[in-house]
C-alpha cells in the first residue's frame, strides 16, 4: 500500500534524524566530561553516560557533609519503622525511595556494571548473594558502597585505585 510505504519511509527518516541528534548530544557530553576530568570516570564500569547522569543529579558534592547524606539524597538509605514503643531493627529496613529517582536509577545501573568490571565490587556482590540476599538487594548494597567511593573520589579529586 502506497500510504503505508510513505509512512514507513517518513518514520525511518525521523529515526535517523533523532539518531544523529543523540550522537551530537553524546559527543558534547563526552567533550564536557573530558574537560572536567572527574574522578568518577576512573571507576571501571562507569561510562560517560552514567558518569554524566550521576554528576548532573548530584551537582556540587560539597553540599553534602558525608556520604550518608548523599545516600539519603539518592533515596538509598534504609527507612526506619517505629510503631509506638515498638522499634523494629532490620525487619522493615526497606529503601526509602524519597530522593532523586534519576540519581537512584543511575547509581543502581552503574553499580551493576561496576560489579562486572571491578573485582572488589564483584566479590562484594558475591558475598551479599552468598548471605542469601536477592540479586537486586545485593546490587543495592553495592550501589551504597559505590556512593561512598564516588563521594570520596569527588571530594578528594583523586583517581580510583583498586584495593
CSV table of N, CA and C in Angstrom, one decimal:
chain,number,residue,atom,x,y,z
A,1,UNK,N,0.8,-1.2,0.0
A,1,UNK,CA,0.0,0.0,0.0
A,1,UNK,C,0.9,1.2,0.0
A,2,UNK,N,0.6,2.2,-0.9
A,2,UNK,CA,1.5,3.4,-1.0
A,2,UNK,C,1.5,4.2,0.3
A,3,UNK,N,0.3,4.4,0.9
A,3,UNK,CA,0.2,5.2,2.1
A,3,UNK,C,1.1,4.6,3.2
A,4,UNK,N,1.0,3.3,3.4
A,4,UNK,CA,1.8,2.7,4.5
A,4,UNK,C,3.3,2.8,4.2
A,5,UNK,N,3.7,2.6,2.9
A,5,UNK,CA,5.1,2.7,2.5
A,5,UNK,C,5.6,4.1,2.8
A,6,UNK,N,4.8,5.2,2.4
A,6,UNK,CA,5.2,6.5,2.6
A,6,UNK,C,5.4,6.8,4.2
A,7,UNK,N,4.5,6.3,4.9
A,7,UNK,CA,4.5,6.5,6.4
A,7,UNK,C,5.8,5.8,7.0
A,8,UNK,N,6.1,4.6,6.5
A,8,UNK,CA,7.2,3.9,7.0
A,8,UNK,C,8.5,4.6,6.6
A,9,UNK,N,8.6,5.2,5.4
A,9,UNK,CA,9.8,5.9,4.9
A,9,UNK,C,10.0,7.2,5.8
A,10,UNK,N,8.9,7.8,6.1
A,10,UNK,CA,8.9,9.0,6.9
A,10,UNK,C,9.4,8.7,8.3
A,11,UNK,N,8.9,7.6,8.9
A,11,UNK,CA,9.3,7.2,10.2
A,11,UNK,C,10.8,6.8,10.2
A,12,UNK,N,11.3,6.1,9.2
A,12,UNK,CA,12.7,5.8,9.1
A,12,UNK,C,13.6,7.0,9.1
A,13,UNK,N,13.2,8.0,8.3
A,13,UNK,CA,13.9,9.3,8.2
A,13,UNK,C,13.9,10.0,9.6
A,14,UNK,N,12.8,10.0,10.3
A,14,UNK,CA,12.7,10.6,11.6
A,14,UNK,C,13.6,9.9,12.6
A,15,UNK,N,13.7,8.6,12.5
A,15,UNK,CA,14.6,7.8,13.4
A,15,UNK,C,16.0,8.2,13.1
A,16,UNK,N,16.4,8.3,11.9
A,16,UNK,CA,17.8,8.6,11.5
A,16,UNK,C,18.1,10.0,12.0
A,17,UNK,N,17.2,11.0,11.9
A,17,UNK,CA,17.5,12.3,12.3
A,17,UNK,C,17.7,12.3,13.9
A,18,UNK,N,16.8,11.6,14.6
A,18,UNK,CA,17.0,11.5,16.0
A,18,UNK,C,18.3,10.9,16.4
A,19,UNK,N,18.7,9.8,15.7
A,19,UNK,CA,19.9,9.2,16.0
A,19,UNK,C,21.1,10.2,15.8
A,20,UNK,N,21.1,11.0,14.8
A,20,UNK,CA,22.1,12.0,14.6
A,20,UNK,C,22.1,13.0,15.8
A,21,UNK,N,21.0,13.4,16.2
A,21,UNK,CA,20.9,14.4,17.3
A,21,UNK,C,21.4,13.7,18.6
A,22,UNK,N,21.1,12.5,18.8
A,22,UNK,CA,21.6,11.8,20.0
A,22,UNK,C,23.1,11.7,20.0
A,23,UNK,N,23.6,11.3,18.8
A,23,UNK,CA,25.1,11.2,18.7
A,23,UNK,C,25.8,12.6,19.0
A,24,UNK,N,25.2,13.7,18.5
A,24,UNK,CA,25.7,15.0,18.7
A,24,UNK,C,25.7,15.3,20.2
A,25,UNK,N,24.6,15.0,20.9
A,25,UNK,CA,24.5,15.3,22.3
A,25,UNK,C,25.5,14.5,23.1
A,26,UNK,N,25.6,13.2,22.8
A,26,UNK,CA,26.6,12.3,23.5
A,26,UNK,C,28.0,12.8,23.3
A,27,UNK,N,28.3,13.3,22.1
A,27,UNK,CA,29.6,13.8,21.8
A,27,UNK,C,29.9,15.1,22.6
A,28,UNK,N,28.9,15.9,22.8
A,28,UNK,CA,29.0,17.1,23.6
A,28,UNK,C,29.2,16.8,25.1
A,29,UNK,N,28.5,15.8,25.5
A,29,UNK,CA,28.6,15.3,26.9
A,29,UNK,C,30.0,14.8,27.2
A,30,UNK,N,30.5,14.0,26.2
A,30,UNK,CA,31.8,13.4,26.4
A,30,UNK,C,32.9,14.5,26.4
A,31,UNK,N,32.7,15.5,25.5
A,31,UNK,CA,33.6,16.7,25.5
A,31,UNK,C,33.7,17.4,26.8
A,32,UNK,N,32.5,17.7,27.3
A,32,UNK,CA,32.4,18.4,28.6
A,32,UNK,C,33.0,17.6,29.7
A,33,UNK,N,32.8,16.3,29.8
A,33,UNK,CA,33.3,15.5,30.8
A,33,UNK,C,34.9,15.4,30.7
A,34,UNK,N,35.3,15.3,29.5
A,34,UNK,CA,36.8,15.3,29.3
A,34,UNK,C,37.4,16.6,29.8
A,35,UNK,N,36.8,17.7,29.6
A,35,UNK,CA,37.3,19.0,30.1
A,35,UNK,C,37.3,19.0,31.6
A,36,UNK,N,36.2,18.4,32.2
A,36,UNK,CA,36.1,18.4,33.7
A,36,UNK,C,37.1,17.4,34.3
A,37,UNK,N,37.3,16.3,33.6
A,37,UNK,CA,38.1,15.2,34.1
A,37,UNK,C,37.7,14.7,35.5
A,38,UNK,N,36.4,14.4,35.7
A,38,UNK,CA,36.0,14.0,37.0
A,38,UNK,C,36.6,12.6,37.4
A,39,UNK,N,36.9,12.4,38.7
A,39,UNK,CA,37.5,11.1,39.1
A,39,UNK,C,36.5,10.0,39.0
A,40,UNK,N,35.2,10.3,38.9
A,40,UNK,CA,34.2,9.2,38.8
A,40,UNK,C,34.4,8.3,37.6
A,41,UNK,N,35.0,8.9,36.5
A,41,UNK,CA,35.2,8.2,35.3
A,41,UNK,C,36.4,7.2,35.4
A,42,UNK,N,37.1,7.3,36.5
A,42,UNK,CA,38.3,6.3,36.6
A,42,UNK,C,37.8,5.0,37.2
A,43,UNK,N,36.5,5.0,37.7
A,43,UNK,CA,36.0,3.7,38.2
A,43,UNK,C,35.6,2.8,37.1
A,44,UNK,N,36.2,1.6,37.0
A,44,UNK,CA,35.8,0.7,35.9
A,44,UNK,C,34.3,0.4,35.9
A,45,UNK,N,33.7,0.5,34.8
A,45,UNK,CA,32.3,0.2,34.6
A,45,UNK,C,31.4,1.4,34.6
A,46,UNK,N,32.0,2.6,34.9
A,46,UNK,CA,31.2,3.8,34.8
A,46,UNK,C,31.6,4.5,33.5
A,47,UNK,N,30.6,4.6,32.6
A,47,UNK,CA,30.8,5.2,31.3
A,47,UNK,C,30.5,6.7,31.4
A,48,UNK,N,30.7,7.4,30.3
A,48,UNK,CA,30.4,8.8,30.2
A,48,UNK,C,29.0,9.1,30.5
A,49,UNK,N,28.1,8.2,30.0
A,49,UNK,CA,26.7,8.5,30.1
A,49,UNK,C,26.2,8.4,31.6
A,50,UNK,N,26.6,7.3,32.3
A,50,UNK,CA,26.3,7.1,33.7
A,50,UNK,C,27.0,8.1,34.5
A,51,UNK,N,28.3,8.4,34.2
A,51,UNK,CA,29.0,9.4,35.0
A,51,UNK,C,28.4,10.8,34.9
A,52,UNK,N,27.9,11.1,33.7
A,52,UNK,CA,27.3,12.4,33.5
A,52,UNK,C,26.0,12.5,34.2
A,53,UNK,N,25.2,11.4,34.2
A,53,UNK,CA,23.9,11.4,34.9
A,53,UNK,C,24.1,11.6,36.4
A,54,UNK,N,25.1,10.9,37.0
A,54,UNK,CA,25.4,11.0,38.4
A,54,UNK,C,25.8,12.4,38.8
A,55,UNK,N,26.8,12.9,38.0
A,55,UNK,CA,27.3,14.2,38.3
A,55,UNK,C,26.2,15.3,38.1
A,56,UNK,N,25.4,15.2,37.1
A,56,UNK,CA,24.3,16.1,36.9
A,56,UNK,C,23.3,16.1,38.0
A,57,UNK,N,23.0,14.9,38.5
A,57,UNK,CA,22.0,14.8,39.5
A,57,UNK,C,22.5,15.3,40.9
A,58,UNK,N,23.7,15.0,41.2
A,58,UNK,CA,24.3,15.4,42.5
A,58,UNK,C,24.7,16.8,42.5
A,59,UNK,N,25.2,17.3,41.4
A,59,UNK,CA,25.7,18.7,41.3
A,59,UNK,C,27.0,18.9,42.1
A,60,UNK,N,27.0,19.8,43.1
A,60,UNK,CA,28.2,20.1,43.8
A,60,UNK,C,28.2,19.1,45.0
A,61,UNK,N,29.3,18.3,45.1
A,61,UNK,CA,29.4,17.3,46.2
A,61,UNK,C,29.7,18.0,47.5
A,62,UNK,N,30.1,19.3,47.5
A,62,UNK,CA,30.4,19.9,48.8
A,62,UNK,C,29.1,20.3,49.5
A,63,UNK,N,28.0,20.1,48.9
A,63,UNK,CA,26.7,20.3,49.5
A,63,UNK,C,26.4,19.3,50.6
A,64,UNK,N,27.1,18.1,50.5
A,64,UNK,CA,26.8,17.0,51.4
A,64,UNK,C,28.0,16.9,52.3
A,65,UNK,N,27.7,16.8,53.6
A,65,UNK,CA,28.7,16.6,54.7
A,65,UNK,C,29.3,15.3,54.7
A,66,UNK,N,28.6,14.3,54.3
A,66,UNK,CA,29.0,12.9,54.4
A,66,UNK,C,28.4,12.0,53.3
A,67,UNK,N,28.9,10.9,53.0
A,67,UNK,CA,28.3,10.0,52.0
A,67,UNK,C,26.9,9.6,52.4
A,68,UNK,N,26.7,9.5,53.8
A,68,UNK,CA,25.3,9.1,54.2
A,68,UNK,C,24.3,10.1,53.8
A,69,UNK,N,24.6,11.4,53.8
A,69,UNK,CA,23.7,12.4,53.3
A,69,UNK,C,23.4,12.3,51.8
A,70,UNK,N,24.5,11.9,51.1
A,70,UNK,CA,24.3,11.7,49.7
A,70,UNK,C,23.4,10.5,49.4
A,71,UNK,N,23.6,9.4,50.3
A,71,UNK,CA,22.8,8.2,50.2
A,71,UNK,C,21.3,8.6,50.4
A,72,UNK,N,21.1,9.4,51.4
A,72,UNK,CA,19.7,9.8,51.7
A,72,UNK,C,19.1,10.7,50.5
A,73,UNK,N,20.0,11.5,49.9
A,73,UNK,CA,19.5,12.3,48.8
A,73,UNK,C,19.2,11.4,47.6
A,74,UNK,N,19.9,10.4,47.5
A,74,UNK,CA,19.6,9.4,46.4
A,74,UNK,C,18.4,8.5,46.7
A,75,UNK,N,18.0,8.5,47.9
A,75,UNK,CA,16.9,7.6,48.3
A,75,UNK,C,17.4,6.2,48.5
A,76,UNK,N,18.7,6.0,48.8
A,76,UNK,CA,19.2,4.6,49.0
A,76,UNK,C,19.4,4.3,50.5
A,77,UNK,N,19.1,5.2,51.4
A,77,UNK,CA,19.3,4.9,52.8
A,77,UNK,C,18.1,4.1,53.3
A,78,UNK,N,18.4,3.2,54.3
A,78,UNK,CA,17.2,2.4,54.8
A,78,UNK,C,16.2,3.2,55.6
A,79,UNK,N,15.0,2.9,55.4
A,79,UNK,CA,13.9,3.6,56.2
A,79,UNK,C,13.9,3.0,57.6
A,80,UNK,N,13.3,3.8,58.5
A,80,UNK,CA,13.1,3.3,59.8
A,80,UNK,C,11.6,3.1,60.1
A,81,UNK,N,11.3,2.1,60.8
A,81,UNK,CA,9.9,1.8,61.1
A,81,UNK,C,9.7,1.8,62.6
A,82,UNK,N,8.9,2.6,63.1
A,82,UNK,CA,8.6,2.7,64.5
A,82,UNK,C,7.1,2.7,64.7
A,83,UNK,N,6.6,1.9,65.6
A,83,UNK,CA,5.2,1.9,65.9
A,83,UNK,C,5.0,2.0,67.4
A,84,UNK,N,4.7,3.2,67.8
A,84,UNK,CA,4.6,3.4,69.3
A,84,UNK,C,5.9,3.2,70.0
A,85,UNK,N,5.9,2.3,70.9
A,85,UNK,CA,7.1,2.0,71.7
A,85,UNK,C,7.9,0.9,71.0
A,86,UNK,N,7.3,0.2,70.1
A,86,UNK,CA,8.0,-0.9,69.4
A,86,UNK,C,8.9,-0.4,68.3
A,87,UNK,N,10.2,-0.7,68.4
A,87,UNK,CA,11.1,-0.3,67.4
A,87,UNK,C,11.6,-1.6,66.7
A,88,UNK,N,11.4,-1.7,65.4
A,88,UNK,CA,11.8,-2.8,64.6
A,88,UNK,C,13.2,-2.5,64.1
A,89,UNK,N,14.2,-3.4,64.4
A,89,UNK,CA,15.5,-3.2,63.9
A,89,UNK,C,15.8,-4.2,62.7
A,90,UNK,N,15.8,-3.7,61.5
A,90,UNK,CA,16.1,-4.5,60.4
A,90,UNK,C,14.9,-5.2,59.8
A,91,UNK,N,13.8,-5.4,60.5
A,91,UNK,CA,12.7,-6.1,60.0
A,91,UNK,C,12.1,-5.3,58.8
A,92,UNK,N,11.9,-4.0,58.9
A,92,UNK,CA,11.3,-3.2,57.9
A,92,UNK,C,12.3,-2.3,57.3
A,93,UNK,N,13.5,-2.6,57.1
A,93,UNK,CA,14.6,-1.8,56.6
A,93,UNK,C,14.6,-1.8,55.1
A,94,UNK,N,13.5,-1.2,54.5
A,94,UNK,CA,13.5,-1.1,53.0
A,94,UNK,C,14.1,0.2,52.6
A,95,UNK,N,14.4,0.3,51.3
A,95,UNK,CA,14.9,1.6,50.8
A,95,UNK,C,13.8,2.7,50.9
A,96,UNK,N,14.2,3.9,51.2
A,96,UNK,CA,13.3,5.0,51.3
A,96,UNK,C,12.6,5.3,50.0
A,97,UNK,N,13.3,5.5,49.0
A,97,UNK,CA,12.8,5.9,47.7
A,97,UNK,C,12.2,7.3,47.7
A,98,UNK,N,12.8,8.1,48.5
A,98,UNK,CA,12.3,9.5,48.6
A,98,UNK,C,13.1,10.5,47.8
A,99,UNK,N,14.3,10.2,47.6
A,99,UNK,CA,15.2,11.2,46.9
A,99,UNK,C,15.1,11.2,45.4
A,100,UNK,N,16.1,11.6,44.8
A,100,UNK,CA,16.1,11.7,43.3
A,100,UNK,C,16.1,10.4,42.7
A,101,UNK,N,15.0,10.1,42.0
A,101,UNK,CA,14.8,8.8,41.4
A,101,UNK,C,15.8,8.6,40.2
A,102,UNK,N,16.2,9.7,39.6
A,102,UNK,CA,17.1,9.6,38.5
A,102,UNK,C,18.5,9.3,39.0
A,103,UNK,N,18.9,9.8,40.1
A,103,UNK,CA,20.2,9.5,40.7
A,103,UNK,C,20.2,8.1,41.2
A,104,UNK,N,19.1,7.6,41.8
A,104,UNK,CA,18.9,6.3,42.3
A,104,UNK,C,19.0,5.3,41.1
A,105,UNK,N,18.4,5.6,40.0
A,105,UNK,CA,18.4,4.8,38.7
A,105,UNK,C,19.9,4.7,38.2
A,106,UNK,N,20.5,5.9,38.1
A,106,UNK,CA,21.9,5.9,37.6
A,106,UNK,C,22.9,5.1,38.5
A,107,UNK,N,22.7,5.3,39.8
A,107,UNK,CA,23.6,4.6,40.7
A,107,UNK,C,23.4,3.1,40.7
A,108,UNK,N,22.1,2.7,40.7
A,108,UNK,CA,21.8,1.3,40.7
A,108,UNK,C,22.4,0.6,39.4
A,109,UNK,N,22.2,1.3,38.2
A,109,UNK,CA,22.7,0.7,37.0
A,109,UNK,C,24.2,0.8,36.9
A,110,UNK,N,24.8,1.8,37.4
A,110,UNK,CA,26.2,1.9,37.4
A,110,UNK,C,26.8,0.8,38.3
A,111,UNK,N,26.2,0.6,39.4
A,111,UNK,CA,26.6,-0.5,40.3
A,111,UNK,C,26.7,-1.9,39.7
A,112,UNK,N,25.7,-2.1,38.8
A,112,UNK,CA,25.7,-3.4,38.1
A,112,UNK,C,26.9,-3.5,37.2
A,113,UNK,N,27.3,-2.5,36.5
A,113,UNK,CA,28.4,-2.5,35.6
A,113,UNK,C,29.7,-2.5,36.4
A,114,UNK,N,29.8,-1.8,37.5
A,114,UNK,CA,31.0,-1.8,38.3
A,114,UNK,C,31.2,-3.1,38.9
A,115,UNK,N,30.1,-3.8,39.3
A,115,UNK,CA,30.3,-5.2,39.8
A,115,UNK,C,30.8,-6.2,38.7
A,116,UNK,N,30.6,-5.9,37.5
A,116,UNK,CA,31.1,-6.7,36.4
A,116,UNK,C,32.6,-6.4,36.2
A,117,UNK,N,33.0,-5.1,36.2
A,117,UNK,CA,34.3,-4.7,35.8
A,117,UNK,C,35.3,-4.6,36.9
A,118,UNK,N,34.9,-4.4,38.1
A,118,UNK,CA,35.8,-4.1,39.2
A,118,UNK,C,35.8,-5.4,40.2
A,119,UNK,N,36.9,-6.1,40.3
A,119,UNK,CA,36.9,-7.3,41.1
A,119,UNK,C,36.5,-7.1,42.6
A,120,UNK,N,36.8,-6.0,43.2
A,120,UNK,CA,36.4,-5.9,44.6
A,120,UNK,C,34.9,-5.7,44.8
A,121,UNK,N,34.3,-5.0,43.8
A,121,UNK,CA,32.8,-4.9,43.8
A,121,UNK,C,32.2,-6.2,43.5
A,122,UNK,N,32.8,-7.0,42.6
A,122,UNK,CA,32.3,-8.3,42.2
A,122,UNK,C,32.3,-9.2,43.4
A,123,UNK,N,33.4,-9.2,44.2
A,123,UNK,CA,33.5,-10.0,45.4
A,123,UNK,C,32.5,-9.6,46.4
A,124,UNK,N,32.2,-8.3,46.5
A,124,UNK,CA,31.2,-7.8,47.5
A,124,UNK,C,29.8,-8.3,47.1
A,125,UNK,N,29.5,-8.2,45.8
A,125,UNK,CA,28.2,-8.7,45.3
A,125,UNK,C,28.1,-10.2,45.6
A,126,UNK,N,29.1,-10.9,45.3
A,126,UNK,CA,29.1,-12.4,45.5
A,126,UNK,C,28.9,-12.7,47.0
A,127,UNK,N,29.6,-11.9,47.9
A,127,UNK,CA,29.4,-12.1,49.3
A,127,UNK,C,28.0,-11.9,49.8
A,128,UNK,N,27.4,-10.8,49.3
A,128,UNK,CA,26.0,-10.5,49.6
A,128,UNK,C,25.0,-11.6,49.1
A,129,UNK,N,25.3,-12.1,47.9
A,129,UNK,CA,24.5,-13.2,47.3
A,129,UNK,C,24.7,-14.4,48.2
A,130,UNK,N,25.9,-14.7,48.6
A,130,UNK,CA,26.1,-15.9,49.5
A,130,UNK,C,25.4,-15.8,50.8
A,131,UNK,N,25.2,-14.5,51.3
A,131,UNK,CA,24.4,-14.3,52.5
A,131,UNK,C,22.9,-14.6,52.3
A,132,UNK,N,22.5,-14.9,51.1
A,132,UNK,CA,21.1,-15.2,50.8
A,132,UNK,C,20.3,-14.0,50.3
A,133,UNK,N,20.9,-13.0,50.0
A,133,UNK,CA,20.2,-11.8,49.6
A,133,UNK,C,19.8,-11.9,48.1
A,134,UNK,N,18.6,-11.4,47.8
A,134,UNK,CA,18.2,-11.4,46.4
A,134,UNK,C,19.1,-10.5,45.6
A,135,UNK,N,19.2,-10.8,44.3
A,135,UNK,CA,20.2,-10.1,43.4
A,135,UNK,C,20.0,-8.6,43.5
A,136,UNK,N,18.7,-8.1,43.4
A,136,UNK,CA,18.5,-6.6,43.5
A,136,UNK,C,18.9,-6.0,44.8
A,137,UNK,N,18.7,-6.8,45.9
A,137,UNK,CA,19.1,-6.3,47.2
A,137,UNK,C,20.6,-6.2,47.3
A,138,UNK,N,21.3,-7.2,46.8
A,138,UNK,CA,22.8,-7.3,46.8
A,138,UNK,C,23.3,-6.1,45.9
A,139,UNK,N,22.7,-5.8,44.8
A,139,UNK,CA,23.1,-4.7,43.9
A,139,UNK,C,22.9,-3.4,44.7
A,140,UNK,N,21.8,-3.3,45.4
A,140,UNK,CA,21.6,-2.0,46.2
A,140,UNK,C,22.7,-1.8,47.2
A,141,UNK,N,23.1,-2.9,47.8
A,141,UNK,CA,24.3,-2.8,48.8
A,141,UNK,C,25.5,-2.3,48.0
A,142,UNK,N,25.7,-2.9,46.8
A,142,UNK,CA,26.9,-2.5,46.0
A,142,UNK,C,26.8,-1.0,45.6
A,143,UNK,N,25.5,-0.6,45.3
A,143,UNK,CA,25.3,0.8,45.0
A,143,UNK,C,25.6,1.8,46.2
A,144,UNK,N,25.3,1.3,47.4
A,144,UNK,CA,25.6,2.1,48.6
A,144,UNK,C,27.1,2.2,48.7
A,145,UNK,N,27.8,1.1,48.5
A,145,UNK,CA,29.3,1.1,48.6
A,145,UNK,C,29.9,2.0,47.5
A,146,UNK,N,29.3,2.0,46.3
A,146,UNK,CA,29.7,2.8,45.2
A,146,UNK,C,29.5,4.3,45.5
A,147,UNK,N,28.4,4.7,46.2
A,147,UNK,CA,28.2,6.1,46.6
A,147,UNK,C,29.3,6.5,47.5
A,148,UNK,N,29.7,5.7,48.4
A,148,UNK,CA,30.8,6.1,49.3
A,148,UNK,C,32.1,6.3,48.6
A,149,UNK,N,32.4,5.4,47.6
A,149,UNK,CA,33.6,5.5,46.8
A,149,UNK,C,33.5,6.8,46.0
A,150,UNK,N,32.4,7.0,45.3
A,150,UNK,CA,32.2,8.2,44.5
A,150,UNK,C,32.4,9.5,45.3
A,151,UNK,N,31.8,9.5,46.5
A,151,UNK,CA,31.9,10.7,47.3
A,151,UNK,C,33.4,10.9,47.7
A,152,UNK,N,34.1,9.9,48.1
A,152,UNK,CA,35.5,10.0,48.5
A,152,UNK,C,36.3,10.5,47.3
A,153,UNK,N,36.1,10.0,46.1
A,153,UNK,CA,36.8,10.4,44.9
A,153,UNK,C,36.5,11.8,44.5
A,154,UNK,N,35.3,12.2,44.5
A,154,UNK,CA,34.9,13.5,44.0
A,154,UNK,C,35.3,14.6,45.0
A,155,UNK,N,35.3,14.3,46.3
A,155,UNK,CA,35.7,15.3,47.3
A,155,UNK,C,37.2,15.5,47.4
A,156,UNK,N,37.9,14.3,47.1
A,156,UNK,CA,39.4,14.4,47.2
A,156,UNK,C,40.0,14.8,45.9
A,157,UNK,N,39.3,14.5,44.8
A,157,UNK,CA,39.9,14.8,43.5
A,157,UNK,C,40.9,13.7,43.0
A,158,UNK,N,41.0,12.6,43.7
A,158,UNK,CA,41.9,11.5,43.3
A,158,UNK,C,41.2,10.5,42.5
A,159,UNK,N,42.0,9.8,41.7
A,159,UNK,CA,41.5,8.8,40.8
A,159,UNK,C,41.3,7.5,41.6
A,160,UNK,N,40.5,6.6,41.0
A,160,UNK,CA,40.1,5.3,41.6
A,160,UNK,C,41.3,4.4,41.5
A,161,UNK,N,41.7,3.8,42.6
A,161,UNK,CA,42.7,2.7,42.6
A,161,UNK,C,42.1,1.5,43.3
A,162,UNK,N,42.1,0.3,42.6
A,162,UNK,CA,41.5,-0.9,43.2
A,162,UNK,C,42.2,-1.2,44.5
A,163,UNK,N,41.5,-1.8,45.5
A,163,UNK,CA,42.1,-2.1,46.8
A,163,UNK,C,43.0,-3.3,46.6
